[in-house]
Tab-separated table of C-alpha atoms in Angstrom:
chain	number	residue	atom	x	y	z
A	204	UNK	CA	5.463	20.936	7.200
A	205	UNK	CA	4.328	22.344	3.867
A	206	UNK	CA	3.773	18.834	2.545
A	207	UNK	CA	1.737	17.855	5.612
A	208	UNK	CA	-0.433	20.961	5.190
A	209	UNK	CA	-0.972	20.133	1.519
A	210	UNK	CA	-1.997	16.571	2.423
A	211	UNK	CA	-4.369	17.857	5.110
A	212	UNK	CA	-5.942	20.357	2.680
A	213	UNK	CA	-6.339	17.579	0.100
A	214	UNK	CA	-7.960	15.250	2.626
A	215	UNK	CA	-10.347	17.958	3.853
A	216	UNK	CA	-11.282	18.781	0.245
A	217	UNK	CA	-11.923	15.112	-0.514
A	218	UNK	CA	-13.991	14.611	2.620
A	219	UNK	CA	-16.004	17.668	1.632
A	220	UNK	CA	-17.126	16.116	-1.647
A	221	UNK	CA	-20.690	15.899	-0.414
A	222	UNK	CA	-23.187	14.527	-1.442
A	223	UNK	CA	-21.032	11.855	-3.107
A	224	UNK	CA	-21.017	8.898	-3.044
A	225	UNK	CA	-24.706	8.194	-3.420
A	226	UNK	CA	-26.700	5.005	-2.861
A	227	UNK	CA	-27.692	3.047	-5.958
A	228	UNK	CA	-31.057	2.158	-4.440
A	229	UNK	CA	-31.388	5.337	-2.367
A	230	UNK	CA	-31.300	3.798	1.143
A	231	UNK	CA	-30.020	6.991	2.798
A	232	UNK	CA	-32.808	9.059	1.216
A	233	UNK	CA	-35.395	6.455	2.171
A	234	UNK	CA	-34.193	6.486	5.780
A	235	UNK	CA	-34.233	10.290	5.843
A	236	UNK	CA	-37.747	10.327	4.374
A	237	UNK	CA	-39.302	7.635	6.561
A	238	UNK	CA	-37.218	8.301	9.703
A	239	UNK	CA	-36.889	4.545	10.109
A	240	UNK	CA	-34.066	2.043	9.745
A	241	UNK	CA	-35.392	-1.450	9.103
A	242	UNK	CA	-32.923	-3.670	10.918
A	243	UNK	CA	-32.811	-7.467	10.957
A	244	UNK	CA	-31.005	-9.174	13.818
A	245	UNK	CA	-29.840	-12.719	13.115
A	246	UNK	CA	-31.764	-15.020	15.465
A	247	UNK	CA	-29.738	-17.011	17.985
A	248	UNK	CA	-28.107	-16.693	21.358
A	249	UNK	CA	-25.992	-13.571	21.799
A	250	UNK	CA	-23.540	-12.928	24.632
A	251	UNK	CA	-24.151	-9.980	26.956
A	252	UNK	CA	-21.174	-7.947	25.608
A	253	UNK	CA	-22.444	-8.575	22.060
A	254	UNK	CA	-25.943	-7.364	22.994
A	255	UNK	CA	-24.462	-4.250	24.607
A	256	UNK	CA	-22.348	-3.574	21.496
A	257	UNK	CA	-25.357	-3.981	19.184
A	258	UNK	CA	-27.528	-1.654	21.304
A	259	UNK	CA	-24.742	0.919	21.488
A	260	UNK	CA	-24.202	0.748	17.746
A	261	UNK	CA	-27.876	1.063	16.859
A	262	UNK	CA	-28.297	4.018	19.241
A	263	UNK	CA	-25.339	5.732	17.581
A	264	UNK	CA	-26.834	5.079	14.116
A	265	UNK	CA	-30.140	6.566	15.308
A	266	UNK	CA	-28.335	9.659	16.566
A	267	UNK	CA	-26.370	10.012	13.338
A	268	UNK	CA	-29.377	9.663	11.027
A	269	UNK	CA	-32.168	11.109	13.170
A	270	UNK	CA	-34.209	7.988	12.372
A	271	UNK	CA	-35.356	5.231	14.691
A	272	UNK	CA	-34.491	1.554	14.391
A	273	UNK	CA	-37.269	-0.950	13.693
A	274	UNK	CA	-35.974	-4.338	14.749
A	275	UNK	CA	-36.959	-7.720	13.436
A	276	UNK	CA	-35.369	-11.132	13.904
A	277	UNK	CA	-34.991	-14.124	11.627
A	278	UNK	CA	-32.462	-16.654	10.327
A	279	UNK	CA	-29.414	-15.279	8.449
A	280	UNK	CA	-30.519	-16.657	5.062
A	281	UNK	CA	-33.983	-15.089	5.278
A	282	UNK	CA	-32.555	-11.754	6.437
A	283	UNK	CA	-30.066	-11.686	3.573
A	284	UNK	CA	-32.879	-12.205	1.100
A	285	UNK	CA	-34.888	-9.395	2.667
A	286	UNK	CA	-31.803	-7.163	2.573
A	287	UNK	CA	-31.190	-7.868	-1.104
A	288	UNK	CA	-34.880	-7.286	-1.893
A	289	UNK	CA	-34.681	-3.865	-0.217
A	290	UNK	CA	-37.034	-4.941	2.557
A	291	UNK	CA	-34.304	-4.269	5.135
A	292	UNK	CA	-31.683	-1.522	5.419
A	293	UNK	CA	-29.343	-3.289	7.791
A	294	UNK	CA	-28.639	-6.789	9.089
A	295	UNK	CA	-26.709	-7.465	12.267
A	296	UNK	CA	-25.323	-10.832	13.207
A	297	UNK	CA	-22.214	-12.984	13.627
A	298	UNK	CA	-20.164	-13.072	10.418
A	299	UNK	CA	-16.504	-13.814	9.796
A	300	UNK	CA	-14.275	-11.482	7.807
A	301	UNK	CA	-14.237	-13.911	4.859
A	302	UNK	CA	-17.885	-14.923	5.032
A	303	UNK	CA	-19.223	-16.432	1.779
A	304	UNK	CA	-21.807	-13.607	1.815
A	305	UNK	CA	-19.068	-11.085	1.130
A	306	UNK	CA	-19.634	-11.166	-2.637
A	307	UNK	CA	-23.350	-10.530	-2.219
A	308	UNK	CA	-23.374	-7.853	0.466
A	309	UNK	CA	-21.105	-5.314	2.167
A	310	UNK	CA	-19.867	-6.611	5.540
A	311	UNK	CA	-18.602	-4.108	8.131
A	312	UNK	CA	-15.765	-4.298	10.618
A	313	UNK	CA	-16.672	-5.982	13.944
A	314	UNK	CA	-18.943	-3.866	16.157
A	315	UNK	CA	-16.764	-4.752	19.157
A	316	UNK	CA	-13.281	-3.292	19.029
A	317	UNK	CA	-11.887	-6.151	21.190
A	318	UNK	CA	-12.851	-8.590	18.394
A	319	UNK	CA	-11.185	-6.631	15.589
A	320	UNK	CA	-8.671	-9.362	14.750
A	321	UNK	CA	-10.823	-12.391	15.551
A	322	UNK	CA	-11.098	-14.942	12.728
A	323	UNK	CA	-14.238	-16.676	14.016
A	324	UNK	CA	-17.657	-15.089	13.321
A	325	UNK	CA	-18.223	-11.917	15.359
A	326	UNK	CA	-21.041	-9.389	15.377
A	327	UNK	CA	-20.943	-7.173	12.292
A	328	UNK	CA	-23.317	-4.980	10.323
A	329	UNK	CA	-24.285	-6.033	6.805
A	330	UNK	CA	-25.586	-3.685	4.101
A	331	UNK	CA	-26.793	-4.173	0.548
A	332	UNK	CA	-24.098	-3.817	-2.119
A	333	UNK	CA	-23.865	-0.471	-3.889
A	334	UNK	CA	-25.442	1.606	-1.111
A	335	UNK	CA	-22.162	3.459	-0.796
A	336	UNK	CA	-23.366	6.515	1.161
A	337	UNK	CA	-25.239	4.319	3.659
A	338	UNK	CA	-22.235	1.953	3.927
A	339	UNK	CA	-20.015	4.956	4.635
A	340	UNK	CA	-22.396	6.191	7.361
A	341	UNK	CA	-22.335	2.785	9.083
A	342	UNK	CA	-18.526	2.606	8.776
A	343	UNK	CA	-18.231	6.090	10.320
A	344	UNK	CA	-20.382	5.087	13.303
A	345	UNK	CA	-18.293	1.938	13.893
A	346	UNK	CA	-15.037	3.929	13.643
A	347	UNK	CA	-16.364	6.610	16.009
A	348	UNK	CA	-17.263	3.932	18.534
A	349	UNK	CA	-13.878	2.244	18.173
A	350	UNK	CA	-12.190	5.616	18.735
A	351	UNK	CA	-14.337	6.451	21.749
A	352	UNK	CA	-14.175	2.956	23.318
B	150	UNK	CA	24.141	-15.693	-36.151
B	151	UNK	CA	23.530	-13.252	-33.377
B	152	UNK	CA	20.907	-10.477	-33.564
B	153	UNK	CA	23.567	-7.975	-32.699
B	154	UNK	CA	25.899	-8.702	-35.544
B	155	UNK	CA	25.509	-7.097	-38.916
B	156	UNK	CA	22.798	-4.616	-37.942
B	157	UNK	CA	23.068	-1.020	-39.094
B	158	UNK	CA	23.787	1.614	-36.457
B	159	UNK	CA	20.228	3.012	-36.723
B	160	UNK	CA	18.749	-0.333	-35.682
B	161	UNK	CA	21.234	-0.777	-32.849
B	162	UNK	CA	20.275	2.694	-31.650
B	163	UNK	CA	16.552	1.788	-31.819
B	164	UNK	CA	17.213	-1.405	-29.825
B	165	UNK	CA	19.046	0.630	-27.180
B	166	UNK	CA	16.112	3.069	-27.037
B	167	UNK	CA	13.542	0.330	-26.738
B	168	UNK	CA	15.484	-1.447	-23.965
B	169	UNK	CA	15.669	1.826	-22.012
B	170	UNK	CA	11.963	2.385	-22.614
B	171	UNK	CA	11.121	-1.092	-21.375
B	172	UNK	CA	13.082	-0.572	-18.146
B	173	UNK	CA	11.046	2.616	-17.626
B	174	UNK	CA	7.924	0.664	-18.484
B	175	UNK	CA	8.664	-1.970	-15.806
B	176	UNK	CA	9.486	0.703	-13.197
B	177	UNK	CA	6.315	2.711	-13.900
B	178	UNK	CA	4.172	-0.421	-14.013
B	179	UNK	CA	5.449	-1.525	-10.596
B	180	UNK	CA	4.735	1.950	-9.205
B	181	UNK	CA	1.126	2.038	-10.376
B	182	UNK	CA	0.506	-1.607	-9.479
B	183	UNK	CA	1.500	-0.536	-5.942
B	184	UNK	CA	-0.677	2.609	-6.020
B	185	UNK	CA	-3.739	0.806	-7.419
B	186	UNK	CA	-3.131	-2.037	-4.923
B	187	UNK	CA	-3.216	0.452	-2.047
B	188	UNK	CA	-6.382	2.119	-3.302
B	189	UNK	CA	-8.347	-0.987	-4.215
B	190	UNK	CA	-9.516	-2.070	-0.755
B	191	UNK	CA	-12.005	-4.880	-1.250
B	192	UNK	CA	-13.378	-3.515	-4.542
B	193	UNK	CA	-13.848	-6.222	-7.159
B	194	UNK	CA	-13.768	-3.679	-9.999
B	195	UNK	CA	-10.417	-2.362	-8.850
B	196	UNK	CA	-9.065	-5.867	-8.413
B	197	UNK	CA	-9.653	-6.536	-12.112
B	198	UNK	CA	-7.813	-3.343	-13.062
B	199	UNK	CA	-5.019	-4.338	-10.696
B	200	UNK	CA	-4.695	-7.849	-12.183
B	201	UNK	CA	-4.619	-6.284	-15.626
B	202	UNK	CA	-1.851	-3.912	-14.554
B	203	UNK	CA	0.063	-6.894	-13.169
B	204	UNK	CA	-0.322	-8.774	-16.465
B	205	UNK	CA	0.916	-5.642	-18.225
B	206	UNK	CA	4.292	-6.279	-16.618
B	207	UNK	CA	4.749	-9.540	-18.515
B	208	UNK	CA	5.499	-8.258	-22.079
B	209	UNK	CA	8.250	-5.775	-21.085
B	210	UNK	CA	9.867	-8.362	-18.795
B	211	UNK	CA	9.608	-11.011	-21.547
B	212	UNK	CA	11.239	-8.563	-23.959
B	213	UNK	CA	14.066	-7.657	-21.585
B	214	UNK	CA	14.814	-11.339	-20.978
B	215	UNK	CA	14.567	-12.161	-24.714
B	216	UNK	CA	16.884	-9.333	-25.785
B	217	UNK	CA	19.570	-10.582	-23.405
B	218	UNK	CA	19.398	-14.069	-24.926
B	219	UNK	CA	19.227	-12.774	-28.480
B	220	UNK	CA	22.544	-11.005	-28.061
B	221	UNK	CA	24.312	-14.325	-27.394
B	222	UNK	CA	26.141	-15.948	-30.247
B	223	UNK	CA	25.635	-19.459	-31.617
B	224	UNK	CA	27.239	-22.278	-29.677
B	225	UNK	CA	27.637	-26.034	-29.918
B	226	UNK	CA	24.223	-26.638	-28.377
B	227	UNK	CA	22.302	-23.931	-30.229
B	228	UNK	CA	23.850	-23.857	-33.673
B	229	UNK	CA	21.594	-21.061	-34.930
B	230	UNK	CA	21.960	-18.869	-31.851
B	231	UNK	CA	19.169	-17.566	-29.675
B	232	UNK	CA	17.235	-15.434	-32.151
B	233	UNK	CA	14.060	-17.403	-31.613
B	234	UNK	CA	13.884	-16.486	-27.936
B	235	UNK	CA	12.085	-13.401	-29.225
B	236	UNK	CA	9.395	-15.701	-30.624
B	237	UNK	CA	9.053	-17.430	-27.261
B	238	UNK	CA	8.751	-14.048	-25.544
B	239	UNK	CA	6.117	-13.105	-28.091
B	240	UNK	CA	4.035	-16.171	-27.164
B	241	UNK	CA	4.266	-15.260	-23.479
B	242	UNK	CA	3.336	-11.628	-24.189
B	243	UNK	CA	0.499	-12.617	-26.534
B	244	UNK	CA	-0.975	-14.973	-23.903
B	245	UNK	CA	-0.789	-12.150	-21.348
B	246	UNK	CA	-2.532	-9.780	-23.769
B	247	UNK	CA	-5.203	-12.398	-24.449
B	248	UNK	CA	-5.683	-12.871	-20.688
B	249	UNK	CA	-6.187	-9.127	-20.257
B	250	UNK	CA	-8.776	-9.119	-23.031
B	251	UNK	CA	-10.620	-12.118	-21.576
B	252	UNK	CA	-10.573	-10.560	-18.115
B	253	UNK	CA	-12.088	-7.353	-19.417
B	254	UNK	CA	-14.771	-9.133	-21.434
B	255	UNK	CA	-15.689	-11.479	-18.587
B	256	UNK	CA	-15.813	-8.614	-16.117
B	257	UNK	CA	-17.946	-6.430	-18.347
B	258	UNK	CA	-20.360	-9.230	-19.313
B	259	UNK	CA	-20.807	-10.461	-15.719
B	260	UNK	CA	-21.374	-6.912	-14.445
B	261	UNK	CA	-23.893	-6.243	-17.184
B	262	UNK	CA	-25.811	-9.527	-16.940
B	263	UNK	CA	-26.038	-9.565	-13.146
B	264	UNK	CA	-26.650	-5.784	-12.950
B	265	UNK	CA	-23.886	-5.722	-10.369
B	266	UNK	CA	-24.019	-3.055	-7.674
B	267	UNK	CA	-20.507	-1.920	-6.891
B	268	UNK	CA	-19.602	-1.468	-3.247
B	269	UNK	CA	-16.790	0.923	-2.474
B	270	UNK	CA	-16.090	1.549	1.193
B	271	UNK	CA	-14.398	4.390	3.041
B	272	UNK	CA	-11.284	4.945	5.091
B	273	UNK	CA	-10.455	7.304	7.963
B	274	UNK	CA	-7.470	9.534	7.303
B	275	UNK	CA	-6.329	12.353	9.601
B	276	UNK	CA	-9.690	12.212	11.340
B	277	UNK	CA	-11.700	12.512	8.120
B	278	UNK	CA	-13.731	9.727	6.549
B	279	UNK	CA	-12.956	9.572	2.854
B	280	UNK	CA	-14.711	7.481	0.268
B	281	UNK	CA	-12.226	5.055	-1.365
B	282	UNK	CA	-13.751	5.889	-4.753
B	283	UNK	CA	-11.883	9.226	-4.732
B	284	UNK	CA	-8.598	7.378	-4.169
B	285	UNK	CA	-9.465	4.980	-6.979
B	286	UNK	CA	-10.095	7.899	-9.321
B	287	UNK	CA	-6.741	9.429	-8.356
B	288	UNK	CA	-4.922	6.078	-8.708
B	289	UNK	CA	-6.490	5.478	-12.110
B	290	UNK	CA	-5.616	8.998	-13.267
B	291	UNK	CA	-2.022	8.252	-12.300
B	292	UNK	CA	-2.108	4.811	-13.995
B	293	UNK	CA	-3.270	6.411	-17.262
B	294	UNK	CA	-0.208	8.588	-17.801
B	295	UNK	CA	2.774	6.158	-18.077
B	296	UNK	CA	1.203	3.719	-20.593
B	297	UNK	CA	0.013	6.678	-22.641
B	298	UNK	CA	3.546	8.050	-23.018
B	299	UNK	CA	5.396	4.712	-23.229
B	300	UNK	CA	2.895	3.118	-25.628
B	301	UNK	CA	3.158	6.070	-28.015
B	302	UNK	CA	6.950	6.032	-27.912
B	303	UNK	CA	7.029	2.264	-28.447
B	304	UNK	CA	4.828	1.960	-31.523
B	305	UNK	CA	7.176	3.650	-34.063
B	306	UNK	CA	10.151	1.739	-32.613
B	307	UNK	CA	8.248	-1.565	-32.900
B	308	UNK	CA	7.455	-0.780	-36.524
B	309	UNK	CA	11.009	0.209	-37.390
B	310	UNK	CA	12.462	-2.856	-35.637
B	311	UNK	CA	9.771	-5.194	-37.036
B	312	UNK	CA	9.652	-6.660	-33.523
B	313	UNK	CA	6.393	-8.426	-32.718
B	314	UNK	CA	7.206	-8.633	-29.008
B	315	UNK	CA	7.539	-4.850	-28.718
B	316	UNK	CA	4.446	-4.458	-30.843
B	317	UNK	CA	2.466	-6.680	-28.438
B	318	UNK	CA	3.731	-4.590	-25.541
B	319	UNK	CA	2.702	-1.390	-27.320
B	320	UNK	CA	-0.774	-2.894	-27.825
B	321	UNK	CA	-0.882	-3.907	-24.166
B	322	UNK	CA	-0.019	-0.348	-23.199
B	323	UNK	CA	-2.759	0.851	-25.480
B	324	UNK	CA	-5.210	-1.448	-23.656
B	325	UNK	CA	-3.817	-0.243	-20.348
B	326	UNK	CA	-4.305	3.414	-21.167
B	327	UNK	CA	-7.925	2.705	-21.977
B	328	UNK	CA	-8.878	0.601	-18.909
B	329	UNK	CA	-8.065	3.295	-16.347
B	330	UNK	CA	-10.538	5.489	-18.192
B	331	UNK	CA	-13.245	2.824	-17.907
B	332	UNK	CA	-12.423	2.078	-14.250
B	333	UNK	CA	-12.438	5.796	-13.450
B	334	UNK	CA	-15.736	6.045	-15.316
B	335	UNK	CA	-17.042	3.171	-13.182
B	336	UNK	CA	-15.946	4.796	-9.927
B	337	UNK	CA	-17.445	8.118	-11.032
B	338	UNK	CA	-20.662	6.357	-11.997
B	339	UNK	CA	-20.718	4.621	-8.596
B	340	UNK	CA	-20.452	8.049	-6.973
B	341	UNK	CA	-23.214	9.663	-9.022
B	342	UNK	CA	-25.495	6.699	-9.547
B	343	UNK	CA	-28.984	6.848	-8.234
């Protein structure tokens, strides 16, 4: 009991270490300042459940950040370049867990909980490397949705 | 001629001490390889530290194997006994130490040249989202302590025993007690960086 309380206190203390981590390129601050999240959606056909999951996710991100999503659409390669040149804050599209992009960008868990263990490409969020606060925010939203689904 | 025969009691005592120390070394190394492995997630920086910790296991294991062989007497096949197994173990340990050095250099140079941005994700624990960087800092703090103590205890023994294999292991421990500091510095920098 005592040990469990100590662990809980430790976890709460760690989770309270705000405002760390920070973003290397300041994405979170930029979003807070401009109230906009520049989001690229990978062009191509998307199933209805995927579309629903993307809309649900983006709405939740808007609620979490108080910013609104500005959508654009393009091929994956072009979107990745824009993401790495800080012209986008977020890319959403079908990526597998071991996508070759993984070394270049941070790839989230699947947006749809029912695809959590799927090996083929499924819809995920992609963020620029090093934007650790922003990555954490996106991960929190996905976990909240998985918990509430 | 066996290593064990003809040695003064002081040297036999030192050998006993160093064997005990190396068993502790292996046990501690396995424990922090496990801890760092749990904390590393998909972090490339942590993976390097983890590989280095794994390589750190090689010299003590090489020594423990070598010392068992060295104690054997000469036989019809090996007329001069097994004394040179120590030399073989030294080669293995030296290659491992070289690999650690190359890993560190490669990692540092690549990170510097490509101005690498380190991504460290988060994990949900007891309903709280915690940045994995804090776990990495804790794991690295833990991984600093055993090599620090064992390395310091090993160096005088290695000098007294004139054993190059133990000396390599002491150097490896020295390298190992310095990397956690740099990894922890990296994780801290990733947290503060803007």
